[in-house]
DNA sequence: ATAATTAATTACCACATGGTATAAAATGTC
DNA sequence: GACATTTTATACCATGTGGTAATTAATTAT
């Protein structure tokens, strides 16, 4: 909070810079291919500094994922919570995940969720939490669509939310693989257009 | 071929046993979590024996994936090439991947494709080859459906094949995560039921 | 000035990984 | 029996990993 002059040697390490570098490294190259050592190297800092700030690797991966949540996942949830029509909302999130260059390398959250076992407790807990958040955002958008009458409600909300969540995750997975998910996501979302 | 008495010390290592053990290890625990050393341990053989039979780790992972192709992927392709109706074929492969206990831990091919970068050249080549094979099998089933008149053909075949491929992969991915893909796959395949 | 405190730097540790050199055991050939 | 051959078994190597001890540098408080 306040920046009162502290007592010892002033720190040259900028924590938020390190987190940002770590996030982009994990995001771009995949968490499996980025060691703590390589983050140290990319950030140009000393390893003990990392351990002082984050405790251990679990703390670093958690911080990187939390930063990702702030940076990009918030946007998705904002879109799903906007006051646009249901169709506009899901089209926007579909375009964001399937076409936006921001997700050229896929989604860090999706990548980490695919390998939960590779992470520590706190990171896994955050993954679960973000998963639940995203699912809840989809459910809310569906409920809004029902209320506003711009979704037919031909599918029970919980199933529809799980379906949307899974399809967006699939699109982001395909982008990470270098495939173009445009056609797939278009077909997948077509079930919301006409009653079944 | 022939089993003429060879000259040196008789080998106690059964190559096909090792491949089977490796395949199940990769399949169940995920290729990322199974080191070559652990395969050596599980198979109860010496490490140099592995290197004599497979050359390097790339050879071992490739052999395990090839064995997987023989064991389980063949079944999928057989189903898609059967003389049943289009609906019966895709329902069968959907049930196989979404409900059959055989895929309780997901699909080894899908898991390896998700992390191509972790494997050597020959394994990556086999992954690409199997991917193309599966896609071709879906295309064939769709073409048959068109010919036999038991699919409306409301979607261009290439897109429909990519879509089916992606959705089956998604279901297997969900099973690997411990989620139940039943509802998701049912919704995803509903686009083939009625014209859009 | 001197002490106290905090951070940076260097060097290190134990361990696991993929991969190999080397010697011992078990067979057929001569 | 001596020899060549082939597989096994033991031990080892270099490298990379997550994590830490110890020293040095830079600052404030006394």
Tab-separated table of C-alpha atoms (C1' of nucleotides) in Angstrom:
chain	number	residue	atom	x	y	z
A	1	UNK	CA	0.000	0.000	0.000
A	2	UNK	CA	2.085	2.905	1.293
A	3	UNK	CA	5.635	3.136	-0.001
A	4	UNK	CA	7.421	4.107	3.168
A	5	UNK	CA	11.181	3.889	2.930
A	6	UNK	CA	12.098	0.384	4.039
A	7	UNK	CA	15.156	-0.501	6.000
A	8	UNK	CA	17.425	-2.792	4.021
A	9	UNK	CA	18.857	-2.833	0.537
A	10	UNK	CA	16.265	-1.617	-1.947
A	11	UNK	CA	14.925	-4.332	-4.185
A	12	UNK	CA	15.534	-4.142	-7.895
A	13	UNK	CA	13.172	-7.013	-8.683
A	14	UNK	CA	9.799	-5.966	-10.007
A	15	UNK	CA	7.381	-8.675	-8.984
A	16	UNK	CA	4.660	-7.796	-11.457
A	17	UNK	CA	7.184	-7.805	-14.298
A	18	UNK	CA	8.295	-11.291	-13.336
A	19	UNK	CA	4.713	-12.516	-13.154
A	20	UNK	CA	3.980	-11.078	-16.566
A	21	UNK	CA	7.054	-12.672	-18.098
A	22	UNK	CA	6.214	-16.006	-16.492
A	23	UNK	CA	2.629	-15.834	-17.703
A	24	UNK	CA	3.620	-15.165	-21.287
A	25	UNK	CA	6.254	-17.894	-21.173
A	26	UNK	CA	3.793	-20.500	-19.874
A	27	UNK	CA	1.128	-19.288	-22.258
A	28	UNK	CA	3.216	-19.297	-25.390
A	29	UNK	CA	5.466	-22.318	-24.916
A	30	UNK	CA	3.131	-24.385	-22.762
A	31	UNK	CA	3.619	-24.808	-19.013
A	32	UNK	CA	5.233	-28.209	-19.532
A	33	UNK	CA	8.053	-26.722	-21.559
A	34	UNK	CA	8.884	-23.863	-19.217
A	35	UNK	CA	10.971	-24.672	-16.177
A	36	UNK	CA	11.387	-22.419	-13.198
A	37	UNK	CA	15.012	-22.065	-14.209
A	38	UNK	CA	14.017	-20.784	-17.621
A	39	UNK	CA	11.666	-18.226	-16.089
A	40	UNK	CA	14.555	-17.040	-13.936
A	41	UNK	CA	16.633	-16.722	-17.077
A	42	UNK	CA	13.992	-14.962	-19.148
A	43	UNK	CA	13.242	-12.490	-16.384
A	44	UNK	CA	16.928	-11.833	-15.822
A	45	UNK	CA	16.668	-12.194	-12.080
A	46	UNK	CA	18.308	-14.395	-9.473
A	47	UNK	CA	16.674	-17.618	-8.405
A	48	UNK	CA	16.587	-16.859	-4.674
A	49	UNK	CA	14.679	-13.660	-5.465
A	50	UNK	CA	11.982	-15.760	-7.092
A	51	UNK	CA	11.798	-17.994	-4.069
A	52	UNK	CA	11.586	-15.023	-1.734
A	53	UNK	CA	8.669	-13.562	-3.680
A	54	UNK	CA	6.747	-16.724	-4.538
A	55	UNK	CA	7.874	-19.344	-2.022
A	56	UNK	CA	8.166	-22.165	-4.533
A	57	UNK	CA	7.244	-23.128	-8.071
A	58	UNK	CA	3.645	-23.657	-7.081
A	59	UNK	CA	3.504	-20.040	-5.959
A	60	UNK	CA	4.946	-18.856	-9.249
A	61	UNK	CA	2.585	-20.844	-11.437
A	62	UNK	CA	-0.333	-19.751	-9.296
A	63	UNK	CA	0.680	-16.108	-9.576
A	64	UNK	CA	1.058	-16.435	-13.339
A	65	UNK	CA	-2.370	-18.038	-13.656
A	66	UNK	CA	-3.937	-15.421	-11.377
A	67	UNK	CA	-2.421	-12.733	-13.568
A	68	UNK	CA	-3.867	-14.473	-16.590
A	69	UNK	CA	-7.269	-14.474	-14.922
A	70	UNK	CA	-7.043	-10.724	-14.410
A	71	UNK	CA	-5.755	-10.001	-17.890
A	72	UNK	CA	-7.884	-12.120	-20.171
A	73	UNK	CA	-10.410	-14.285	-18.343
A	74	UNK	CA	-12.019	-11.187	-16.922
A	75	UNK	CA	-12.771	-10.068	-20.461
A	76	UNK	CA	-14.615	-13.264	-21.219
A	77	UNK	CA	-16.705	-12.988	-18.100
A	78	UNK	CA	-17.448	-9.342	-18.830
A	79	UNK	CA	-18.683	-10.273	-22.277
A	80	UNK	CA	-20.899	-12.982	-20.842
A	81	UNK	CA	-22.272	-10.556	-18.258
A	82	UNK	CA	-22.855	-7.660	-20.635
A	83	UNK	CA	-26.307	-6.365	-21.509
A	84	UNK	CA	-26.106	-7.473	-25.112
A	85	UNK	CA	-28.387	-10.183	-26.435
A	86	UNK	CA	-27.619	-13.813	-25.694
A	87	UNK	CA	-26.602	-14.445	-29.281
A	88	UNK	CA	-24.332	-11.448	-29.335
A	89	UNK	CA	-22.681	-12.545	-26.104
A	90	UNK	CA	-21.847	-16.065	-27.158
A	91	UNK	CA	-20.857	-14.903	-30.610
A	92	UNK	CA	-18.479	-12.410	-29.041
A	93	UNK	CA	-16.838	-14.971	-26.785
A	94	UNK	CA	-16.688	-17.433	-29.658
A	95	UNK	CA	-14.958	-14.902	-31.889
A	96	UNK	CA	-12.621	-13.917	-29.081
A	97	UNK	CA	-11.475	-17.471	-28.500
A	98	UNK	CA	-11.573	-18.732	-32.076
A	99	UNK	CA	-10.270	-15.765	-34.062
A	100	UNK	CA	-8.739	-13.089	-31.874
A	101	UNK	CA	-4.920	-13.030	-32.186
A	102	UNK	CA	-4.811	-12.704	-28.419
A	103	UNK	CA	-5.460	-16.425	-28.276
A	104	UNK	CA	-3.153	-17.315	-31.114
A	105	UNK	CA	-1.362	-19.798	-28.858
A	106	UNK	CA	-4.513	-20.964	-27.114
A	107	UNK	CA	-5.479	-20.330	-23.510
A	108	UNK	CA	-3.182	-20.659	-20.527
A	109	UNK	CA	-6.019	-21.773	-18.308
A	110	UNK	CA	-7.034	-24.531	-20.699
A	111	UNK	CA	-3.443	-25.662	-21.011
A	112	UNK	CA	-2.965	-25.827	-17.276
A	113	UNK	CA	-6.252	-27.572	-16.714
A	114	UNK	CA	-5.190	-30.232	-19.196
A	115	UNK	CA	-2.249	-31.125	-16.959
A	116	UNK	CA	-3.409	-30.402	-13.452
A	117	UNK	CA	-1.253	-33.208	-12.149
A	118	UNK	CA	1.884	-31.281	-13.089
A	119	UNK	CA	1.139	-28.467	-10.625
A	120	UNK	CA	1.116	-27.940	-6.899
A	121	UNK	CA	-1.818	-27.664	-4.544
A	122	UNK	CA	-2.495	-23.960	-4.697
A	123	UNK	CA	-2.258	-23.807	-8.472
A	124	UNK	CA	-4.623	-26.737	-8.801
A	125	UNK	CA	-7.033	-25.065	-6.433
A	126	UNK	CA	-6.980	-21.907	-8.542
A	127	UNK	CA	-7.576	-23.932	-11.680
A	128	UNK	CA	-10.666	-25.488	-10.129
A	129	UNK	CA	-11.852	-22.110	-8.946
A	130	UNK	CA	-11.474	-20.522	-12.367
A	131	UNK	CA	-13.219	-23.466	-13.972
A	132	UNK	CA	-16.194	-22.996	-11.680
A	133	UNK	CA	-16.192	-19.240	-12.340
A	134	UNK	CA	-16.293	-19.701	-16.090
A	135	UNK	CA	-19.060	-22.270	-15.845
A	136	UNK	CA	-21.058	-19.923	-13.635
A	137	UNK	CA	-20.617	-17.105	-16.154
A	138	UNK	CA	-22.023	-19.308	-18.900
A	139	UNK	CA	-24.946	-20.277	-16.710
A	140	UNK	CA	-25.679	-16.646	-15.958
A	141	UNK	CA	-25.656	-15.731	-19.623
A	142	UNK	CA	-28.079	-18.564	-20.299
A	143	UNK	CA	-30.395	-17.491	-17.504
A	144	UNK	CA	-30.326	-13.937	-18.805
A	145	UNK	CA	-31.123	-15.254	-22.244
A	146	UNK	CA	-34.148	-17.052	-20.850
A	147	UNK	CA	-35.389	-13.993	-18.982
A	148	UNK	CA	-34.920	-11.649	-21.900
A	149	UNK	CA	-36.529	-14.126	-24.228
A	150	UNK	CA	-33.640	-14.141	-26.688
A	151	UNK	CA	-32.849	-17.787	-26.132
A	152	UNK	CA	-35.381	-20.507	-26.730
A	153	UNK	CA	-34.345	-22.521	-23.687
A	154	UNK	CA	-34.576	-25.708	-25.670
A	155	UNK	CA	-31.868	-27.184	-23.463
A	156	UNK	CA	-31.646	-27.326	-19.652
A	157	UNK	CA	-29.370	-24.559	-18.424
A	158	UNK	CA	-26.788	-26.748	-16.635
A	159	UNK	CA	-26.213	-28.933	-19.682
A	160	UNK	CA	-26.134	-25.936	-21.991
A	161	UNK	CA	-23.570	-24.209	-19.762
A	162	UNK	CA	-21.370	-27.292	-19.620
A	163	UNK	CA	-21.667	-27.582	-23.385
A	164	UNK	CA	-20.681	-23.977	-24.043
A	165	UNK	CA	-17.800	-24.258	-21.608
A	166	UNK	CA	-16.560	-27.409	-23.292
A	167	UNK	CA	-16.882	-26.020	-26.826
A	168	UNK	CA	-15.021	-22.818	-26.044
A	169	UNK	CA	-12.317	-24.911	-24.392
A	170	UNK	CA	-12.173	-27.100	-27.487
A	171	UNK	CA	-11.741	-24.067	-29.735
A	172	UNK	CA	-8.871	-22.789	-27.593
A	173	UNK	CA	-7.317	-26.238	-27.591
A	174	UNK	CA	-7.467	-26.372	-31.362
A	175	UNK	CA	-5.795	-22.994	-31.637
A	176	UNK	CA	-3.001	-24.187	-29.384
A	177	UNK	CA	-2.540	-27.090	-31.798
A	178	UNK	CA	-2.391	-24.703	-34.752
A	179	UNK	CA	-5.775	-25.720	-36.152
A	180	UNK	CA	-8.507	-23.294	-37.125
A	181	UNK	CA	-11.577	-23.870	-34.935
A	182	UNK	CA	-13.810	-21.464	-36.820
A	183	UNK	CA	-15.976	-23.998	-38.615
A	184	UNK	CA	-16.132	-26.334	-35.642
A	185	UNK	CA	-17.273	-23.655	-33.231
A	186	UNK	CA	-19.802	-22.359	-35.739
A	187	UNK	CA	-21.365	-25.804	-36.031
A	188	UNK	CA	-21.211	-26.369	-32.296
A	189	UNK	CA	-23.055	-23.141	-31.532
A	190	UNK	CA	-25.650	-23.755	-34.206
A	191	UNK	CA	-27.657	-25.806	-31.732
A	192	UNK	CA	-28.683	-22.563	-30.037
A	193	UNK	CA	-30.188	-21.153	-33.195
A	194	UNK	CA	-33.144	-23.387	-33.827
A	195	UNK	CA	-35.200	-25.556	-31.488
A	196	UNK	CA	-34.270	-29.233	-31.416
B	1	UNK	CA	9.790	-64.965	-39.029
B	2	UNK	CA	11.629	-68.297	-38.579
B	3	UNK	CA	12.877	-69.080	-35.093
B	4	UNK	CA	16.180	-70.664	-35.946
B	5	UNK	CA	18.439	-71.171	-32.957
B	6	UNK	CA	20.532	-68.043	-32.728
B	7	UNK	CA	24.079	-67.937	-31.644
B	8	UNK	CA	24.406	-65.844	-28.493
B	9	UNK	CA	22.788	-65.758	-25.116
B	10	UNK	CA	19.023	-66.291	-25.457
B	11	UNK	CA	16.989	-63.186	-24.759
B	12	UNK	CA	14.626	-63.131	-21.821
B	13	UNK	CA	13.088	-59.805	-22.822
B	14	UNK	CA	9.720	-60.045	-24.520
B	15	UNK	CA	9.437	-56.999	-26.724
B	16	UNK	CA	5.674	-57.106	-27.120
B	17	UNK	CA	5.247	-57.359	-23.359
B	18	UNK	CA	7.345	-54.254	-22.880
B	19	UNK	CA	5.380	-52.359	-25.491
B	20	UNK	CA	2.119	-53.345	-23.862
B	21	UNK	CA	3.317	-52.278	-20.430
B	22	UNK	CA	4.595	-48.988	-21.811
B	23	UNK	CA	1.344	-48.319	-23.650
B	24	UNK	CA	-0.767	-48.879	-20.558
B	25	UNK	CA	1.574	-46.746	-18.452
B	26	UNK	CA	1.428	-43.825	-20.894
B	27	UNK	CA	-2.293	-44.256	-21.337
B	28	UNK	CA	-3.234	-44.413	-17.694
B	29	UNK	CA	-0.809	-41.953	-16.087
B	30	UNK	CA	-0.329	-39.643	-19.058
B	31	UNK	CA	2.797	-39.665	-21.211
B	32	UNK	CA	4.155	-36.627	-19.371
B	33	UNK	CA	4.206	-38.475	-16.067
B	34	UNK	CA	5.879	-41.641	-17.314
B	35	UNK	CA	9.633	-41.533	-17.760
B	36	UNK	CA	11.639	-44.059	-19.673
B	37	UNK	CA	13.197	-45.052	-16.379
B	38	UNK	CA	9.791	-45.809	-14.916
B	39	UNK	CA	8.895	-47.962	-17.916
B	40	UNK	CA	12.115	-49.879	-17.357
B	41	UNK	CA	11.104	-50.341	-13.739
B	42	UNK	CA	7.513	-51.378	-14.449
B	43	UNK	CA	8.577	-53.853	-17.098
B	44	UNK	CA	11.255	-55.302	-14.841
B	45	UNK	CA	13.916	-55.189	-17.523
B	46	UNK	CA	17.325	-53.594	-17.866
B	47	UNK	CA	17.678	-50.205	-19.491
B	48	UNK	CA	20.197	-51.231	-22.137
B	49	UNK	CA	17.754	-53.895	-23.305
B	50	UNK	CA	15.210	-51.168	-23.993
B	51	UNK	CA	17.755	-49.188	-25.958
B	52	UNK	CA	18.741	-52.237	-27.987
B	53	UNK	CA	15.120	-52.918	-28.943
B	54	UNK	CA	13.866	-49.372	-29.470
B	55	UNK	CA	16.934	-47.246	-30.086
B	56	UNK	CA	15.857	-44.349	-27.911
B	57	UNK	CA	12.853	-42.954	-26.098
B	58	UNK	CA	11.330	-41.790	-29.360
B	59	UNK	CA	11.332	-45.389	-30.556
B	60	UNK	CA	9.642	-46.552	-27.381
B	61	UNK	CA	6.874	-43.955	-27.446
B	62	UNK	CA	6.331	-44.609	-31.129
B	63	UNK	CA	6.063	-48.349	-30.517
B	64	UNK	CA	3.620	-47.787	-27.681
B	65	UNK	CA	1.478	-45.512	-29.837
B	66	UNK	CA	1.596	-47.937	-32.750
B	67	UNK	CA	0.442	-50.691	-30.404
B	68	UNK	CA	-2.364	-48.431	-29.260
B	69	UNK	CA	-3.369	-47.909	-32.861
B	70	UNK	CA	-3.581	-51.654	-33.399
B	71	UNK	CA	-5.426	-52.318	-30.159
B	72	UNK	CA	-8.073	-49.619	-29.980
B	73	UNK	CA	-7.962	-47.165	-32.863
B	74	UNK	CA	-8.592	-49.987	-35.277
B	75	UNK	CA	-11.896	-50.626	-33.535
B	76	UNK	CA	-13.025	-47.058	-34.075
B	77	UNK	CA	-12.166	-47.175	-37.744
B	78	UNK	CA	-13.917	-50.514	-38.106
B	79	UNK	CA	-17.051	-49.065	-36.593
B	80	UNK	CA	-16.910	-46.105	-38.942
B	81	UNK	CA	-16.406	-48.419	-41.906
B	82	UNK	CA	-19.098	-50.917	-40.987
B	83	UNK	CA	-22.241	-51.421	-43.026
B	84	UNK	CA	-24.528	-50.060	-40.348
B	85	UNK	CA	-26.454	-46.833	-40.855
B	86	UNK	CA	-24.698	-43.503	-40.479
B	87	UNK	CA	-26.528	-42.783	-37.254
B	88	UNK	CA	-25.667	-46.164	-35.831
B	89	UNK	CA	-22.014	-45.714	-36.714
B	90	UNK	CA	-21.524	-42.341	-35.073
B	91	UNK	CA	-23.637	-43.373	-32.108
B	92	UNK	CA	-21.438	-46.418	-31.668
B	93	UNK	CA	-18.195	-44.458	-31.764
B	94	UNK	CA	-19.710	-41.834	-29.474
B	95	UNK	CA	-20.715	-44.458	-26.962
B	96	UNK	CA	-17.318	-46.128	-27.232
B	97	UNK	CA	-15.462	-42.945	-26.460
B	98	UNK	CA	-17.877	-41.393	-24.007
B	99	UNK	CA	-19.057	-44.365	-21.991
B	100	UNK	CA	-16.999	-47.477	-22.590
B	101	UNK	CA	-14.762	-48.272	-19.606
B	102	UNK	CA	-11.988	-48.946	-22.106
B	103	UNK	CA	-11.553	-45.195	-22.331
B	104	UNK	CA	-11.962	-44.561	-18.631
B	105	UNK	CA	-8.644	-42.686	-18.644
B	106	UNK	CA	-9.193	-41.072	-22.022
B	107	UNK	CA	-7.327	-41.809	-25.211
B	108	UNK	CA	-3.579	-42.193	-25.526
B	109	UNK	CA	-3.594	-40.739	-29.004
B	110	UNK	CA	-5.444	-37.628	-27.872
B	111	UNK	CA	-3.100	-37.221	-24.932
B	112	UNK	CA	-0.033	-37.487	-27.095
B	113	UNK	CA	-1.419	-35.170	-29.731
B	114	UNK	CA	-2.012	-32.577	-27.034
B	115	UNK	CA	1.721	-32.509	-26.297
B	116	UNK	CA	3.402	-33.273	-29.589
B	117	UNK	CA	6.302	-31.069	-28.620
B	118	UNK	CA	7.283	-33.499	-25.881
B	119	UNK	CA	8.051	-36.299	-28.350
B	120	UNK	CA	10.656	-37.118	-30.941
B	121	UNK	CA	10.409	-37.007	-34.687
B	122	UNK	CA	9.118	-40.481	-35.447
B	123	UNK	CA	6.475	-40.343	-32.729
B	124	UNK	CA	5.258	-36.971	-33.953
B	125	UNK	CA	5.092	-38.331	-37.478
B	126	UNK	CA	2.958	-41.248	-36.301
B	127	UNK	CA	0.670	-38.885	-34.421
B	128	UNK	CA	0.099	-36.871	-37.592
B	129	UNK	CA	-0.482	-40.042	-39.571
B	130	UNK	CA	-3.053	-41.364	-37.116
B	131	UNK	CA	-4.769	-38.007	-37.040
B	132	UNK	CA	-5.141	-38.075	-40.807
B	133	UNK	CA	-6.371	-41.671	-40.698
B	134	UNK	CA	-9.084	-40.879	-38.192
B	135	UNK	CA	-10.198	-37.842	-40.144
B	136	UNK	CA	-10.363	-39.917	-43.321
B	137	UNK	CA	-12.468	-42.529	-41.549
B	138	UNK	CA	-14.969	-39.862	-40.497
B	139	UNK	CA	-15.080	-38.541	-44.049
B	140	UNK	CA	-15.725	-41.993	-45.418
B	141	UNK	CA	-18.579	-42.569	-42.989
B	142	UNK	CA	-20.099	-39.263	-44.049
B	143	UNK	CA	-19.776	-40.084	-47.719
B	144	UNK	CA	-21.394	-43.466	-47.119
B	145	UNK	CA	-24.157	-41.697	-45.241
B	146	UNK	CA	-24.748	-39.468	-48.218
B	147	UNK	CA	-24.817	-42.357	-50.665
B	148	UNK	CA	-27.105	-44.504	-48.555
B	149	UNK	CA	-29.367	-41.553	-47.954
B	150	UNK	CA	-29.262	-41.901	-44.164
B	151	UNK	CA	-27.643	-38.544	-43.637
B	152	UNK	CA	-29.180	-35.328	-44.834
B	153	UNK	CA	-25.876	-33.858	-45.961
B	154	UNK	CA	-26.847	-30.507	-44.508
B	155	UNK	CA	-23.153	-29.802	-43.888
B	156	UNK	CA	-20.208	-30.046	-46.304
B	157	UNK	CA	-18.376	-33.310	-45.719
B	158	UNK	CA	-14.949	-31.845	-44.862
B	159	UNK	CA	-16.371	-29.558	-42.173
B	160	UNK	CA	-18.580	-32.307	-40.828
B	161	UNK	CA	-15.636	-34.692	-40.611
B	162	UNK	CA	-13.474	-32.144	-38.823
B	163	UNK	CA	-16.357	-31.470	-36.482
B	164	UNK	CA	-16.903	-35.123	-35.635
B	165	UNK	CA	-13.197	-35.647	-35.143
B	166	UNK	CA	-12.991	-32.680	-32.810
B	167	UNK	CA	-16.050	-33.643	-30.794
B	168	UNK	CA	-14.910	-37.214	-30.246
B	169	UNK	CA	-11.529	-35.865	-29.176
B	170	UNK	CA	-13.252	-33.497	-26.796
B	171	UNK	CA	-15.205	-36.335	-25.234
B	172	UNK	CA	-12.037	-38.343	-24.697
B	173	UNK	CA	-10.328	-35.301	-23.255
B	174	UNK	CA	-13.147	-34.814	-20.796
B	175	UNK	CA	-12.932	-38.423	-19.695
B	176	UNK	CA	-9.231	-38.011	-19.067
B	177	UNK	CA	-10.119	-35.066	-16.833
B	178	UNK	CA	-12.634	-37.167	-14.938
B	179	UNK	CA	-15.670	-35.371	-16.375
B	180	UNK	CA	-18.660	-37.105	-17.935
B	181	UNK	CA	-18.953	-36.120	-21.607
B	182	UNK	CA	-22.272	-37.853	-22.186
B	183	UNK	CA	-24.495	-34.779	-22.316
B	184	UNK	CA	-21.940	-32.730	-24.239
B	185	UNK	CA	-21.462	-35.336	-26.948
B	186	UNK	CA	-25.215	-35.848	-27.208
B	187	UNK	CA	-25.749	-32.151	-27.849
B	188	UNK	CA	-22.807	-31.961	-30.213
B	189	UNK	CA	-24.097	-34.818	-32.347
B	190	UNK	CA	-27.635	-33.471	-32.383
B	191	UNK	CA	-26.732	-31.291	-35.357
B	192	UNK	CA	-26.810	-34.405	-37.521
B	193	UNK	CA	-30.361	-35.254	-36.597
B	194	UNK	CA	-32.354	-32.433	-38.125
B	195	UNK	CA	-31.583	-30.103	-41.005
B	196	UNK	CA	-30.208	-26.690	-40.032
C	1	DA	C1'	30.996	5.242	12.480
C	2	DT	C1'	28.704	1.176	13.657
C	3	DA	C1'	25.148	-1.979	13.825
C	4	DA	C1'	20.981	-3.863	11.892
C	5	DT	C1'	18.352	-5.135	8.141
C	6	DT	C1'	17.074	-6.438	3.623
C	7	DA	C1'	18.152	-7.894	-1.045
C	8	DA	C1'	21.336	-9.649	-4.754
C	9	DT	C1'	24.779	-12.851	-6.118
C	10	DT	C1'	27.305	-16.908	-6.337
C	11	DA	C1'	27.775	-21.252	-5.586
C	12	DC	C1'	26.060	-25.262	-4.316
C	13	DC	C1'	22.850	-29.652	-3.118
C	14	DA	C1'	20.101	-33.939	-3.979
C	15	DC	C1'	17.603	-36.016	-7.348
C	16	DA	C1'	15.661	-37.555	-11.743
C	17	DT	C1'	16.248	-37.728	-16.507
C	18	DG	C1'	17.863	-39.806	-21.130
C	19	DG	C1'	21.673	-42.346	-22.602
C	20	DT	C1'	26.057	-45.508	-22.431
C	21	DA	C1'	30.498	-48.036	-21.360
C	22	DT	C1'	31.872	-52.206	-19.510
C	23	DA	C1'	31.968	-56.533	-17.768
C	24	DA	C1'	29.569	-60.899	-16.856
C	25	DA	C1'	26.502	-64.752	-18.300
C	26	DA	C1'	24.704	-67.896	-21.596
C	27	DT	C1'	24.492	-69.946	-25.906
C	28	DG	C1'	26.310	-72.098	-30.624
C	29	DT	C1'	30.498	-73.152	-33.594
C	30	DC	C1'	34.933	-75.014	-34.312
D	1	DG	C1'	37.845	-76.944	-24.364
D	2	DA	C1'	38.579	-72.415	-26.734
D	3	DC	C1'	36.276	-68.950	-29.261
D	4	DA	C1'	32.930	-65.969	-31.165
D	5	DT	C1'	28.521	-64.084	-30.392
D	6	DT	C1'	24.592	-62.110	-28.258
D	7	DT	C1'	22.012	-60.675	-24.249
D	8	DT	C1'	21.987	-59.398	-19.533
D	9	DA	C1'	23.332	-56.725	-15.471
D	10	DT	C1'	25.844	-53.139	-12.969
D	11	DA	C1'	27.574	-49.106	-12.848
D	12	DC	C1'	28.254	-44.905	-14.606
D	13	DC	C1'	27.882	-40.067	-17.205
D	14	DA	C1'	26.290	-35.315	-18.417
D	15	DT	C1'	22.518	-32.468	-18.023
D	16	DG	C1'	18.520	-30.256	-16.180
D	17	DT	C1'	15.370	-29.849	-12.355
D	18	DG	C1'	13.474	-27.631	-7.954
D	19	DG	C1'	15.426	-25.708	-3.973
D	20	DT	C1'	18.984	-23.524	-0.565
D	21	DA	C1'	23.289	-21.926	2.184
D	22	DA	C1'	26.481	-18.446	2.464
D	23	DT	C1'	28.430	-14.337	1.208
D	24	DT	C1'	28.292	-9.668	-0.399
D	25	DA	C1'	26.087	-5.154	-1.458
D	26	DA	C1'	23.110	-1.408	-0.309
D	27	DT	C1'	20.281	0.928	2.621
D	28	DT	C1'	18.248	2.940	7.394
D	29	DA	C1'	18.532	3.406	12.450
D	30	DT	C1'	21.287	4.289	16.445
